[in-house]
């Protein structure tokens, strides 16, 4: 179980390392989605 947990966090770390270049894109997309949702709600 402990070994599995460490493997899981290794995978999470790897994914977050790979995702770093896309973080800004993700943030922009989230902002756009939030704005469009709030516009629809009005």
Coordinates of C-alpha atoms in Angstrom, one line a residue:
X1 CA 0.0 0.0 0.0
X2 CA 2.8 2.4 1.0
X3 CA 4.7 1.5 -2.2
X4 CA 1.6 2.1 -4.3
X5 CA 1.1 5.5 -2.6
X6 CA 4.7 6.6 -3.5
X7 CA 4.2 5.4 -7.1
X8 CA 1.0 7.5 -7.2
X9 CA 2.7 10.7 -6.0
X10 CA 5.6 10.0 -8.4
X11 CA 3.1 9.9 -11.3
X12 CA 1.4 13.1 -10.0
X13 CA 4.8 14.8 -9.9
X14 CA 5.7 13.7 -13.4
X15 CA 2.3 14.8 -14.8
X16 CA 2.6 18.2 -13.1
X17 CA 6.1 18.6 -14.5
X18 CA 4.9 17.8 -17.9
X19 CA 1.9 20.1 -17.5
X20 CA 3.9 23.1 -16.5
X21 CA 4.1 24.6 -20.0
X22 CA 0.3 24.2 -20.3
X23 CA -0.5 25.8 -16.9
X24 CA -1.0 29.2 -18.4
X25 CA -3.2 27.9 -21.2
X26 CA -5.3 26.0 -18.6
X27 CA -5.6 29.2 -16.5
X28 CA -6.7 31.2 -19.5
X29 CA -9.2 28.5 -20.5
X30 CA -10.7 28.4 -17.0
X31 CA -11.0 32.2 -17.0
X32 CA -12.8 32.1 -20.4
X33 CA -15.1 29.4 -19.2
X34 CA -15.9 31.3 -16.0
X35 CA -16.7 34.5 -17.9
X36 CA -18.9 32.7 -20.4
X37 CA -20.7 30.8 -17.7
X38 CA -21.4 34.0 -15.7
X39 CA -22.6 35.7 -18.9
X40 CA -25.1 32.9 -19.5
X41 CA -26.3 33.1 -15.9
X42 CA -27.2 36.8 -16.1

